[in-house]
Amino acid sequence: MSVETSYPLRASERNAWIIARRGAKNVLAPHLPYAFLWEEESDESGNPASTATLFLTNRECPYRCLMCDLWRNTLDERVPSGAIAAQIRQALSLLPPARQIKLYNAGSFFDPAAIPPEDYAEIAEVVQGFERVIVESHPHFIGDRTLRFQELIAGRLEVAIGLETAHPGVLERLNKRFTVPDFQRAAQLLKEHDIALRVFLLVGPPFLTPEEDRVWTRRSLDTAFDAGATACCLIPTRGGNGAMDALARSGEFAPPSLQALESAMEYGLRLGRGRVFADLWDIESFATCSCSSKRTARLAEMNRTQCVPSSVVCAKCGAQASL
């Protein structure tokens, strides 16, 4: 392993190492969301839930997670008061009606340096017609501001937490700056106040072999559902953010296979403890065989139906996605 690409063992040195391998940020307008889309996902009753998904422009997250590339679409300063509500109005004016809304902000909704708390009431007014309001947050920001926002909105609040993995050593090296017990405490607070929990988990994080990842992805799903998650989102770990590319060159990271994502999805669905979704954004980049399109279609079917369909058997790659 070369000195240039060696990932620091000391947590205090990791921020600088990660930032040094970044490229440039995109230029954004503080009163406009940087992206938005309309999608459907299965709700807790198994019915399709139309969803307005917004990617809000705001200040960069204070945590420098190793695998994150969301910093590309962030600002260096907090947005002015009223900007977030304006972003939501602008996106909703261009999207079809939906039952629920996701307000994702490349960080933590309850970080006061990202989403101004004084704007909560106006934001709540803008989203008052939605049955469910889904936001994301680091465990350390979940607390009084979360409960205040819950009181203001008309629909049910759901908070997504990026646990990523229940492997304590890997979680620490991902530079997330929280532990599994920290996650569990945040999840317990949400549960006590009837706030739904969604958990993001990585498939194929760095520092694990494919065999270790298979075991720990399942343990991570178990940990999430044990904490009260009603939905788990499986995200295949991607390169391209600079830091992950350096790890790939040093042999500490390789993108997971579609079969690994399928296997994790099957395990989670067969638990029957909550919804499981596979993140299919840029899934084409994980295609390595002529069977990849069939596997992608199978993952999309599992997302939609929350059932496990027949496996894809491939003579060329010799792989079958099954337990």
PDB file of C-alpha atoms in Angstrom:
ATOM      1  CA  MET A   1       0.000   0.000   0.000  1.00  0.00           C
ATOM      2  CA  SER A   2       1.454   3.358  -0.950  1.00  0.00           C
ATOM      3  CA  VAL A   3       1.875   6.148   1.554  1.00  0.00           C
ATOM      4  CA  GLU A   4      -0.134   8.479  -0.692  1.00  0.00           C
ATOM      5  CA  THR A   5      -3.286   6.395  -0.550  1.00  0.00           C
ATOM      6  CA  SER A   6      -2.948   4.995   2.990  1.00  0.00           C
ATOM      7  CA  TYR A   7      -6.090   5.703   4.993  1.00  0.00           C
ATOM      8  CA  PRO A   8      -5.238   7.158   8.424  1.00  0.00           C
ATOM      9  CA  LEU A   9      -5.524   4.943  11.452  1.00  0.00           C
ATOM     10  CA  ARG A  10      -6.083   8.013  13.646  1.00  0.00           C
ATOM     11  CA  ALA A  11      -9.605   9.394  13.557  1.00  0.00           C
ATOM     12  CA  SER A  12      -8.246  12.930  14.037  1.00  0.00           C
ATOM     13  CA  GLU A  13      -6.434  12.720  10.674  1.00  0.00           C
ATOM     14  CA  ARG A  14      -9.265  11.327   8.570  1.00  0.00           C
ATOM     15  CA  ASN A  15     -11.167  14.540   7.781  1.00  0.00           C
ATOM     16  CA  ALA A  16      -8.107  16.103   6.153  1.00  0.00           C
ATOM     17  CA  TRP A  17      -7.325  12.906   4.215  1.00  0.00           C
ATOM     18  CA  ILE A  18     -10.876  12.684   2.859  1.00  0.00           C
ATOM     19  CA  ILE A  19     -11.150  16.382   1.959  1.00  0.00           C
ATOM     20  CA  ALA A  20      -7.760  16.346   0.219  1.00  0.00           C
ATOM     21  CA  ARG A  21      -9.086  13.812  -2.302  1.00  0.00           C
ATOM     22  CA  ARG A  22     -12.215  15.733  -3.227  1.00  0.00           C
ATOM     23  CA  GLY A  23     -12.980  17.496  -6.448  1.00  0.00           C
ATOM     24  CA  ALA A  24     -14.919  20.727  -6.839  1.00  0.00           C
ATOM     25  CA  LYS A  25     -18.461  21.370  -5.634  1.00  0.00           C
ATOM     26  CA  ASN A  26     -21.269  22.171  -8.027  1.00  0.00           C
ATOM     27  CA  VAL A  27     -22.459  25.778  -8.156  1.00  0.00           C
ATOM     28  CA  LEU A  28     -25.915  26.020  -6.581  1.00  0.00           C
ATOM     29  CA  ALA A  29     -28.563  28.659  -5.935  1.00  0.00           C
ATOM     30  CA  PRO A  30     -29.683  28.863  -2.275  1.00  0.00           C
ATOM     31  CA  HIS A  31     -33.373  29.292  -3.157  1.00  0.00           C
ATOM     32  CA  LEU A  32     -33.555  26.303  -5.517  1.00  0.00           C
ATOM     33  CA  PRO A  33     -33.403  22.564  -4.735  1.00  0.00           C
ATOM     34  CA  TYR A  34     -30.582  20.911  -6.633  1.00  0.00           C
ATOM     35  CA  ALA A  35     -32.843  18.014  -7.693  1.00  0.00           C
ATOM     36  CA  PHE A  36     -36.345  16.603  -7.213  1.00  0.00           C
ATOM     37  CA  LEU A  37     -38.369  13.700  -8.545  1.00  0.00           C
ATOM     38  CA  TRP A  38     -41.659  11.828  -8.217  1.00  0.00           C
ATOM     39  CA  GLU A  39     -41.511   8.144  -7.323  1.00  0.00           C
ATOM     40  CA  GLU A  40     -43.524   5.353  -5.752  1.00  0.00           C
ATOM     41  CA  GLU A  41     -42.586   2.981  -2.964  1.00  0.00           C
ATOM     42  CA  SER A  42     -44.470   0.390  -0.998  1.00  0.00           C
ATOM     43  CA  ASP A  43     -46.035   1.746   2.186  1.00  0.00           C
ATOM     44  CA  GLU A  44     -46.363  -0.146   5.473  1.00  0.00           C
ATOM     45  CA  SER A  45     -49.602  -1.733   4.242  1.00  0.00           C
ATOM     46  CA  GLY A  46     -48.042  -2.923   1.000  1.00  0.00           C
ATOM     47  CA  ASN A  47     -49.776  -0.302  -1.147  1.00  0.00           C
ATOM     48  CA  PRO A  48     -47.905   2.026  -3.534  1.00  0.00           C
ATOM     49  CA  ALA A  49     -47.183   5.386  -1.926  1.00  0.00           C
ATOM     50  CA  SER A  50     -46.640   8.273  -4.332  1.00  0.00           C
ATOM     51  CA  THR A  51     -43.666  10.280  -3.134  1.00  0.00           C
ATOM     52  CA  ALA A  52     -42.256  13.722  -3.852  1.00  0.00           C
ATOM     53  CA  THR A  53     -38.513  13.371  -3.255  1.00  0.00           C
ATOM     54  CA  LEU A  54     -36.634  16.654  -2.876  1.00  0.00           C
ATOM     55  CA  PHE A  55     -32.881  17.175  -2.618  1.00  0.00           C
ATOM     56  CA  LEU A  56     -32.530  20.459  -0.782  1.00  0.00           C
ATOM     57  CA  THR A  57     -29.677  22.885  -1.204  1.00  0.00           C
ATOM     58  CA  ASN A  58     -28.090  23.828   2.102  1.00  0.00           C
ATOM     59  CA  ARG A  59     -24.836  23.994   4.041  1.00  0.00           C
ATOM     60  CA  GLU A  60     -22.454  21.057   3.939  1.00  0.00           C
ATOM     61  CA  CYS A  61     -22.730  18.418   6.653  1.00  0.00           C
ATOM     62  CA  PRO A  62     -20.134  18.841   9.444  1.00  0.00           C
ATOM     63  CA  TYR A  63     -19.313  15.120   9.294  1.00  0.00           C
ATOM     64  CA  ARG A  64     -16.918  13.935   6.598  1.00  0.00           C
ATOM     65  CA  CYS A  65     -18.090  10.393   5.971  1.00  0.00           C
ATOM     66  CA  LEU A  66     -15.588   8.370   3.966  1.00  0.00           C
ATOM     67  CA  MET A  67     -18.001   7.130   1.281  1.00  0.00           C
ATOM     68  CA  CYS A  68     -20.087  10.299   0.934  1.00  0.00           C
ATOM     69  CA  ASP A  69     -20.330  12.197  -2.338  1.00  0.00           C
ATOM     70  CA  LEU A  70     -23.282  14.391  -1.335  1.00  0.00           C
ATOM     71  CA  TRP A  71     -20.970  17.278  -0.442  1.00  0.00           C
ATOM     72  CA  ARG A  72     -20.799  18.053  -4.169  1.00  0.00           C
ATOM     73  CA  ASN A  73     -24.272  19.602  -3.961  1.00  0.00           C
ATOM     74  CA  THR A  74     -23.892  21.685  -0.808  1.00  0.00           C
ATOM     75  CA  LEU A  75     -23.058  25.272   0.102  1.00  0.00           C
ATOM     76  CA  ASP A  76     -20.308  26.613   2.340  1.00  0.00           C
ATOM     77  CA  GLU A  77     -22.758  28.771   4.316  1.00  0.00           C
ATOM     78  CA  ARG A  78     -26.247  28.265   5.750  1.00  0.00           C
ATOM     79  CA  VAL A  79     -29.083  29.314   3.459  1.00  0.00           C
ATOM     80  CA  PRO A  80     -30.975  32.514   4.300  1.00  0.00           C
ATOM     81  CA  SER A  81     -34.175  32.265   6.295  1.00  0.00           C
ATOM     82  CA  GLY A  82     -37.090  31.270   4.075  1.00  0.00           C
ATOM     83  CA  ALA A  83     -34.914  29.604   1.433  1.00  0.00           C
ATOM     84  CA  ILE A  84     -35.785  26.016   2.351  1.00  0.00           C
ATOM     85  CA  ALA A  85     -39.532  26.645   2.218  1.00  0.00           C
ATOM     86  CA  ALA A  86     -39.012  28.393  -1.124  1.00  0.00           C
ATOM     87  CA  GLN A  87     -37.123  25.370  -2.443  1.00  0.00           C
ATOM     88  CA  ILE A  88     -39.946  23.053  -1.417  1.00  0.00           C
ATOM     89  CA  ARG A  89     -42.606  25.256  -3.006  1.00  0.00           C
ATOM     90  CA  GLN A  90     -40.633  25.436  -6.236  1.00  0.00           C
ATOM     91  CA  ALA A  91     -40.226  21.666  -6.494  1.00  0.00           C
ATOM     92  CA  LEU A  92     -43.844  20.906  -5.587  1.00  0.00           C
ATOM     93  CA  SER A  93     -45.078  23.309  -8.232  1.00  0.00           C
ATOM     94  CA  LEU A  94     -43.400  21.111 -10.843  1.00  0.00           C
ATOM     95  CA  LEU A  95     -44.223  17.655  -9.452  1.00  0.00           C
ATOM     96  CA  PRO A  96     -47.472  15.637  -9.586  1.00  0.00           C
ATOM     97  CA  PRO A  97     -49.455  15.270  -6.347  1.00  0.00           C
ATOM     98  CA  ALA A  98     -48.063  12.760  -3.836  1.00  0.00           C
ATOM     99  CA  ARG A  99     -49.010  11.133  -0.541  1.00  0.00           C
ATOM    100  CA  GLN A 100     -45.656  11.555   1.136  1.00  0.00           C
ATOM    101  CA  ILE A 101     -42.625  13.813   0.837  1.00  0.00           C
ATOM    102  CA  LYS A 102     -38.919  13.193   1.359  1.00  0.00           C
ATOM    103  CA  LEU A 103     -36.871  16.225   2.343  1.00  0.00           C
ATOM    104  CA  TYR A 104     -33.288  15.055   1.875  1.00  0.00           C
ATOM    105  CA  ASN A 105     -30.594  17.645   2.436  1.00  0.00           C
ATOM    106  CA  ALA A 106     -27.210  15.911   2.008  1.00  0.00           C
ATOM    107  CA  GLY A 107     -26.732  16.025   5.759  1.00  0.00           C
ATOM    108  CA  SER A 108     -28.995  16.330   8.773  1.00  0.00           C
ATOM    109  CA  PHE A 109     -32.365  18.068   8.683  1.00  0.00           C
ATOM    110  CA  PHE A 110     -32.014  18.844  12.393  1.00  0.00           C
ATOM    111  CA  ASP A 111     -28.549  20.373  12.056  1.00  0.00           C
ATOM    112  CA  PRO A 112     -29.256  24.047  12.866  1.00  0.00           C
ATOM    113  CA  ALA A 113     -26.366  25.092  10.605  1.00  0.00           C
ATOM    114  CA  ALA A 114     -28.130  23.415   7.664  1.00  0.00           C
ATOM    115  CA  ILE A 115     -31.887  23.932   8.102  1.00  0.00           C
ATOM    116  CA  PRO A 116     -32.698  27.077  10.121  1.00  0.00           C
ATOM    117  CA  PRO A 117     -34.879  26.022  13.088  1.00  0.00           C
ATOM    118  CA  GLU A 118     -36.698  29.337  12.869  1.00  0.00           C
ATOM    119  CA  ASP A 119     -38.016  28.133   9.499  1.00  0.00           C
ATOM    120  CA  TYR A 120     -39.627  24.939  10.840  1.00  0.00           C
ATOM    121  CA  ALA A 121     -43.098  26.492  11.084  1.00  0.00           C
ATOM    122  CA  GLU A 122     -43.039  27.744   7.495  1.00  0.00           C
ATOM    123  CA  ILE A 123     -41.685  24.414   6.242  1.00  0.00           C
ATOM    124  CA  ALA A 124     -44.425  22.593   8.157  1.00  0.00           C
ATOM    125  CA  GLU A 125     -47.041  24.795   6.534  1.00  0.00           C
ATOM    126  CA  VAL A 126     -45.712  24.004   3.045  1.00  0.00           C
ATOM    127  CA  VAL A 127     -45.829  20.214   3.653  1.00  0.00           C
ATOM    128  CA  GLN A 128     -49.105  20.142   5.586  1.00  0.00           C
ATOM    129  CA  GLY A 129     -50.936  18.175   2.864  1.00  0.00           C
ATOM    130  CA  PHE A 130     -48.668  15.130   3.065  1.00  0.00           C
ATOM    131  CA  GLU A 131     -49.504  11.991   5.039  1.00  0.00           C
ATOM    132  CA  ARG A 132     -45.854  11.429   5.877  1.00  0.00           C
ATOM    133  CA  VAL A 133     -42.810  13.699   5.990  1.00  0.00           C
ATOM    134  CA  ILE A 134     -39.469  11.904   5.706  1.00  0.00           C
ATOM    135  CA  VAL A 135     -36.213  13.638   6.621  1.00  0.00           C
ATOM    136  CA  GLU A 136     -32.675  12.432   7.313  1.00  0.00           C
ATOM    137  CA  SER A 137     -30.430  13.037  10.294  1.00  0.00           C
ATOM    138  CA  HIS A 138     -27.215  12.020  12.019  1.00  0.00           C
ATOM    139  CA  PRO A 139     -28.030  10.480  15.444  1.00  0.00           C
ATOM    140  CA  HIS A 140     -26.304  13.326  17.279  1.00  0.00           C
ATOM    141  CA  PHE A 141     -28.815  15.858  15.898  1.00  0.00           C
ATOM    142  CA  ILE A 142     -31.923  13.901  16.935  1.00  0.00           C
ATOM    143  CA  GLY A 143     -33.494  15.450  20.013  1.00  0.00           C
ATOM    144  CA  ASP A 144     -35.552  18.478  20.991  1.00  0.00           C
ATOM    145  CA  ARG A 145     -35.570  19.996  17.494  1.00  0.00           C
ATOM    146  CA  THR A 146     -36.896  16.697  16.136  1.00  0.00           C
ATOM    147  CA  LEU A 147     -39.783  16.731  18.583  1.00  0.00           C
ATOM    148  CA  ARG A 148     -40.510  20.377  17.851  1.00  0.00           C
ATOM    149  CA  PHE A 149     -40.738  19.722  14.122  1.00  0.00           C
ATOM    150  CA  GLN A 150     -42.948  16.690  14.766  1.00  0.00           C
ATOM    151  CA  GLU A 151     -45.414  18.874  16.660  1.00  0.00           C
ATOM    152  CA  LEU A 152     -45.599  21.360  13.794  1.00  0.00           C
ATOM    153  CA  ILE A 153     -46.338  19.019  10.890  1.00  0.00           C
ATOM    154  CA  ALA A 154     -49.754  17.573  10.115  1.00  0.00           C
ATOM    155  CA  GLY A 155     -48.555  14.193   8.824  1.00  0.00           C
ATOM    156  CA  ARG A 156     -46.469  11.514  10.484  1.00  0.00           C
ATOM    157  CA  LEU A 157     -42.755  12.199  10.804  1.00  0.00           C
ATOM    158  CA  GLU A 158     -40.197   9.639   9.655  1.00  0.00           C
ATOM    159  CA  VAL A 159     -36.471  10.061  10.235  1.00  0.00           C
ATOM    160  CA  ALA A 160     -33.843   8.265   8.163  1.00  0.00           C
ATOM    161  CA  ILE A 161     -30.497   7.470   9.786  1.00  0.00           C
ATOM    162  CA  GLY A 162     -27.421   6.323   7.876  1.00  0.00           C
ATOM    163  CA  LEU A 163     -26.246   3.511  10.126  1.00  0.00           C
ATOM    164  CA  GLU A 164     -24.330   2.083   7.119  1.00  0.00           C
ATOM    165  CA  THR A 165     -23.099  -0.995   9.014  1.00  0.00           C
ATOM    166  CA  ALA A 166     -23.355  -2.594  12.426  1.00  0.00           C
ATOM    167  CA  HIS A 167     -19.696  -3.685  12.207  1.00  0.00           C
ATOM    168  CA  PRO A 168     -18.183  -1.477  14.943  1.00  0.00           C
ATOM    169  CA  GLY A 169     -14.708  -1.311  13.433  1.00  0.00           C
ATOM    170  CA  VAL A 170     -15.895  -0.488   9.929  1.00  0.00           C
ATOM    171  CA  LEU A 171     -18.444   2.040  11.216  1.00  0.00           C
ATOM    172  CA  GLU A 172     -15.639   3.803  13.075  1.00  0.00           C
ATOM    173  CA  ARG A 173     -13.376   3.818   9.998  1.00  0.00           C
ATOM    174  CA  LEU A 174     -16.180   5.231   7.842  1.00  0.00           C
ATOM    175  CA  ASN A 175     -15.700   8.425   9.875  1.00  0.00           C
ATOM    176  CA  LYS A 176     -19.385   8.554  10.781  1.00  0.00           C
ATOM    177  CA  ARG A 177     -18.505   9.803  14.289  1.00  0.00           C
ATOM    178  CA  PHE A 178     -21.129   7.722  16.051  1.00  0.00           C
ATOM    179  CA  THR A 179     -21.374   4.181  17.411  1.00  0.00           C
ATOM    180  CA  VAL A 180     -24.030   1.481  17.204  1.00  0.00           C
ATOM    181  CA  PRO A 181     -25.167   2.343  20.779  1.00  0.00           C
ATOM    182  CA  ASP A 182     -25.503   6.006  19.669  1.00  0.00           C
ATOM    183  CA  PHE A 183     -27.748   4.837  16.829  1.00  0.00           C
ATOM    184  CA  GLN A 184     -29.783   2.688  19.204  1.00  0.00           C
ATOM    185  CA  ARG A 185     -30.308   5.566  21.634  1.00  0.00           C
ATOM    186  CA  ALA A 186     -31.537   7.831  18.829  1.00  0.00           C
ATOM    187  CA  ALA A 187     -33.822   5.070  17.557  1.00  0.00           C
ATOM    188  CA  GLN A 188     -35.262   4.609  21.048  1.00  0.00           C
ATOM    189  CA  LEU A 189     -36.082   8.307  21.322  1.00  0.00           C
ATOM    190  CA  LEU A 190     -37.885   8.169  17.977  1.00  0.00           C
ATOM    191  CA  LYS A 191     -39.811   5.086  19.074  1.00  0.00           C
ATOM    192  CA  GLU A 192     -40.870   6.697  22.348  1.00  0.00           C
ATOM    193  CA  HIS A 193     -42.390   9.614  20.411  1.00  0.00           C
ATOM    194  CA  ASP A 194     -44.046   7.559  17.653  1.00  0.00           C
ATOM    195  CA  ILE A 195     -41.644   8.790  14.980  1.00  0.00           C
ATOM    196  CA  ALA A 196     -40.990   6.218  12.266  1.00  0.00           C
ATOM    197  CA  LEU A 197     -37.420   5.105  11.618  1.00  0.00           C
ATOM    198  CA  ARG A 198     -35.834   4.426   8.227  1.00  0.00           C
ATOM    199  CA  VAL A 199     -32.266   3.118   8.087  1.00  0.00           C
ATOM    200  CA  PHE A 200     -29.698   3.410   5.301  1.00  0.00           C
ATOM    201  CA  LEU A 201     -27.266   0.468   5.066  1.00  0.00           C
ATOM    202  CA  LEU A 202     -24.276  -0.049   2.787  1.00  0.00           C
ATOM    203  CA  VAL A 203     -23.756  -3.221   0.794  1.00  0.00           C
ATOM    204  CA  GLY A 204     -20.053  -3.726   0.118  1.00  0.00           C
ATOM    205  CA  PRO A 205     -18.463  -1.062   2.348  1.00  0.00           C
ATOM    206  CA  PRO A 206     -14.662  -0.834   2.389  1.00  0.00           C
ATOM    207  CA  PHE A 207     -12.470  -2.902   4.698  1.00  0.00           C
ATOM    208  CA  LEU A 208     -14.576  -6.079   4.391  1.00  0.00           C
ATOM    209  CA  THR A 209     -14.205  -9.095   2.119  1.00  0.00           C
ATOM    210  CA  PRO A 210     -17.319 -10.151   0.149  1.00  0.00           C
ATOM    211  CA  GLU A 211     -17.788 -13.040   2.595  1.00  0.00           C
ATOM    212  CA  GLU A 212     -17.531 -10.735   5.615  1.00  0.00           C
ATOM    213  CA  ASP A 213     -19.869  -8.241   3.962  1.00  0.00           C
ATOM    214  CA  ARG A 214     -22.505 -10.955   3.428  1.00  0.00           C
ATOM    215  CA  VAL A 215     -22.470 -11.717   7.158  1.00  0.00           C
ATOM    216  CA  TRP A 216     -22.379  -8.106   8.324  1.00  0.00           C
ATOM    217  CA  THR A 217     -25.050  -6.831   5.962  1.00  0.00           C
ATOM    218  CA  ARG A 218     -27.412  -9.363   7.486  1.00  0.00           C
ATOM    219  CA  ARG A 219     -26.348  -8.419  11.000  1.00  0.00           C
ATOM    220  CA  SER A 220     -26.883  -4.771  10.107  1.00  0.00           C
ATOM    221  CA  LEU A 221     -30.418  -5.488   8.894  1.00  0.00           C
ATOM    222  CA  ASP A 222     -31.073  -7.353  12.143  1.00  0.00           C
ATOM    223  CA  THR A 223     -29.689  -4.425  14.158  1.00  0.00           C
ATOM    224  CA  ALA A 224     -31.851  -1.918  12.281  1.00  0.00           C
ATOM    225  CA  PHE A 225     -35.049  -3.888  12.730  1.00  0.00           C
ATOM    226  CA  ASP A 226     -34.212  -4.647  16.372  1.00  0.00           C
ATOM    227  CA  ALA A 227     -34.027  -0.870  16.879  1.00  0.00           C
ATOM    228  CA  GLY A 228     -37.528  -0.422  15.465  1.00  0.00           C
ATOM    229  CA  ALA A 229     -36.880   0.428  11.818  1.00  0.00           C
ATOM    230  CA  THR A 230     -39.965   0.211   9.617  1.00  0.00           C
ATOM    231  CA  ALA A 231     -37.873   0.440   6.444  1.00  0.00           C
ATOM    232  CA  CYS A 232     -34.273  -0.314   5.479  1.00  0.00           C
ATOM    233  CA  CYS A 233     -32.639   1.026   2.329  1.00  0.00           C
ATOM    234  CA  LEU A 234     -29.727  -1.000   0.946  1.00  0.00           C
ATOM    235  CA  ILE A 235     -27.200   1.148  -0.887  1.00  0.00           C
ATOM    236  CA  PRO A 236     -24.483  -0.468  -3.003  1.00  0.00           C
ATOM    237  CA  THR A 237     -21.259   1.309  -2.065  1.00  0.00           C
ATOM    238  CA  ARG A 238     -19.962   3.438  -4.917  1.00  0.00           C
ATOM    239  CA  GLY A 239     -16.631   4.919  -5.815  1.00  0.00           C
ATOM    240  CA  GLY A 240     -16.117   8.253  -7.514  1.00  0.00           C
ATOM    241  CA  ASN A 241     -15.768  10.624  -4.564  1.00  0.00           C
ATOM    242  CA  GLY A 242     -11.971  10.650  -4.498  1.00  0.00           C
ATOM    243  CA  ALA A 243     -11.519   8.961  -1.135  1.00  0.00           C
ATOM    244  CA  MET A 244     -13.155   5.713  -2.234  1.00  0.00           C
ATOM    245  CA  ASP A 245     -11.099   5.694  -5.411  1.00  0.00           C
ATOM    246  CA  ALA A 246      -7.934   5.927  -3.311  1.00  0.00           C
ATOM    247  CA  LEU A 247      -9.131   2.952  -1.263  1.00  0.00           C
ATOM    248  CA  ALA A 248      -9.852   1.039  -4.460  1.00  0.00           C
ATOM    249  CA  ARG A 249      -6.298   1.639  -5.641  1.00  0.00           C
ATOM    250  CA  SER A 250      -4.944   0.387  -2.320  1.00  0.00           C
ATOM    251  CA  GLY A 251      -7.089  -2.743  -2.445  1.00  0.00           C
ATOM    252  CA  GLU A 252      -9.305  -1.763   0.518  1.00  0.00           C
ATOM    253  CA  PHE A 253     -12.481  -1.297  -1.511  1.00  0.00           C
ATOM    254  CA  ALA A 254     -14.204  -2.869  -4.490  1.00  0.00           C
ATOM    255  CA  PRO A 255     -17.809  -2.145  -5.526  1.00  0.00           C
ATOM    256  CA  PRO A 256     -20.234  -4.933  -4.574  1.00  0.00           C
ATOM    257  CA  SER A 257     -21.811  -7.224  -7.135  1.00  0.00           C
ATOM    258  CA  LEU A 258     -25.476  -7.097  -8.063  1.00  0.00           C
ATOM    259  CA  GLN A 259     -25.698 -10.619  -6.649  1.00  0.00           C
ATOM    260  CA  ALA A 260     -24.556  -9.301  -3.250  1.00  0.00           C
ATOM    261  CA  LEU A 261     -27.270  -6.642  -3.342  1.00  0.00           C
ATOM    262  CA  GLU A 262     -29.879  -9.241  -4.342  1.00  0.00           C
ATOM    263  CA  SER A 263     -28.823 -11.595  -1.567  1.00  0.00           C
ATOM    264  CA  ALA A 264     -29.042  -8.837   1.044  1.00  0.00           C
ATOM    265  CA  MET A 265     -32.449  -7.797  -0.290  1.00  0.00           C
ATOM    266  CA  GLU A 266     -33.734 -11.358  -0.148  1.00  0.00           C
ATOM    267  CA  TYR A 267     -32.552 -11.808   3.417  1.00  0.00           C
ATOM    268  CA  GLY A 268     -34.186  -8.577   4.557  1.00  0.00           C
ATOM    269  CA  LEU A 269     -37.498  -9.327   2.869  1.00  0.00           C
ATOM    270  CA  ARG A 270     -37.635 -12.865   4.212  1.00  0.00           C
ATOM    271  CA  LEU A 271     -37.220 -11.550   7.734  1.00  0.00           C
ATOM    272  CA  GLY A 272     -40.716 -10.055   7.362  1.00  0.00           C
ATOM    273  CA  ARG A 273     -39.915  -7.353   9.902  1.00  0.00           C
ATOM    274  CA  GLY A 274     -40.342  -4.290   7.722  1.00  0.00           C
ATOM    275  CA  ARG A 275     -39.909  -2.918   4.237  1.00  0.00           C
ATOM    276  CA  VAL A 276     -36.589  -3.296   2.435  1.00  0.00           C
ATOM    277  CA  PHE A 277     -35.584  -1.222  -0.572  1.00  0.00           C
ATOM    278  CA  ALA A 278     -32.562  -1.409  -2.856  1.00  0.00           C
ATOM    279  CA  ASP A 279     -31.153   1.901  -4.040  1.00  0.00           C
ATOM    280  CA  LEU A 280     -31.108   1.586  -7.829  1.00  0.00           C
ATOM    281  CA  TRP A 281     -29.611   4.994  -8.612  1.00  0.00           C
ATOM    282  CA  ASP A 282     -26.789   4.526 -11.142  1.00  0.00           C
ATOM    283  CA  ILE A 283     -27.256   0.766 -10.836  1.00  0.00           C
ATOM    284  CA  GLU A 284     -25.987   0.385 -14.408  1.00  0.00           C
ATOM    285  CA  SER A 285     -22.463   1.088 -13.140  1.00  0.00           C
ATOM    286  CA  PHE A 286     -22.579  -2.226 -11.258  1.00  0.00           C
ATOM    287  CA  ALA A 287     -23.355  -4.225 -14.412  1.00  0.00           C
ATOM    288  CA  THR A 288     -20.642  -6.810 -15.072  1.00  0.00           C
ATOM    289  CA  CYS A 289     -22.472  -9.489 -17.060  1.00  0.00           C
ATOM    290  CA  SER A 290     -25.202  -9.927 -19.651  1.00  0.00           C
ATOM    291  CA  CYS A 291     -27.516 -11.020 -16.820  1.00  0.00           C
ATOM    292  CA  SER A 292     -27.215  -7.626 -15.086  1.00  0.00           C
ATOM    293  CA  SER A 293     -30.340  -6.181 -16.705  1.00  0.00           C
ATOM    294  CA  LYS A 294     -32.377  -9.145 -15.437  1.00  0.00           C
ATOM    295  CA  ARG A 295     -30.940  -8.713 -11.958  1.00  0.00           C
ATOM    296  CA  THR A 296     -31.738  -5.012 -11.993  1.00  0.00           C
ATOM    297  CA  ALA A 297     -35.317  -5.774 -13.058  1.00  0.00           C
ATOM    298  CA  ARG A 298     -35.551  -8.347 -10.258  1.00  0.00           C
ATOM    299  CA  LEU A 299     -34.388  -5.794  -7.698  1.00  0.00           C
ATOM    300  CA  ALA A 300     -36.952  -3.297  -8.994  1.00  0.00           C
ATOM    301  CA  GLU A 301     -39.656  -5.947  -8.652  1.00  0.00           C
ATOM    302  CA  MET A 302     -38.635  -6.636  -5.047  1.00  0.00           C
ATOM    303  CA  ASN A 303     -38.744  -2.904  -4.313  1.00  0.00           C
ATOM    304  CA  ARG A 304     -42.250  -2.687  -5.756  1.00  0.00           C
ATOM    305  CA  THR A 305     -43.808  -5.880  -4.389  1.00  0.00           C
ATOM    306  CA  GLN A 306     -41.760  -6.512  -1.235  1.00  0.00           C
ATOM    307  CA  CYS A 307     -41.725 -10.183  -2.280  1.00  0.00           C
ATOM    308  CA  VAL A 308     -38.875 -12.438  -3.429  1.00  0.00           C
ATOM    309  CA  PRO A 309     -39.330 -13.549  -7.077  1.00  0.00           C
ATOM    310  CA  SER A 310     -37.590 -16.427  -8.837  1.00  0.00           C
ATOM    311  CA  SER A 311     -33.809 -16.224  -8.890  1.00  0.00           C
ATOM    312  CA  VAL A 312     -31.759 -15.233 -11.914  1.00  0.00           C
ATOM    313  CA  VAL A 313     -29.489 -18.087 -12.950  1.00  0.00           C
ATOM    314  CA  CYS A 314     -26.642 -17.168 -15.269  1.00  0.00           C
ATOM    315  CA  ALA A 315     -24.521 -19.701 -17.146  1.00  0.00           C
ATOM    316  CA  LYS A 316     -21.963 -17.066 -18.092  1.00  0.00           C
ATOM    317  CA  CYS A 317     -21.054 -15.745 -14.633  1.00  0.00           C
ATOM    318  CA  GLY A 318     -22.128 -18.895 -12.817  1.00  0.00           C
ATOM    319  CA  ALA A 319     -24.003 -16.876 -10.241  1.00  0.00           C
ATOM    320  CA  GLN A 320     -27.427 -17.267  -8.741  1.00  0.00           C
ATOM    321  CA  ALA A 321     -28.949 -14.774  -6.348  1.00  0.00           C
ATOM    322  CA  SER A 322     -30.469 -16.906  -3.628  1.00  0.00           C
ATOM    323  CA  LEU A 323     -29.921 -17.646   0.036  1.00  0.00           C
TER     324      LEU A 323
END
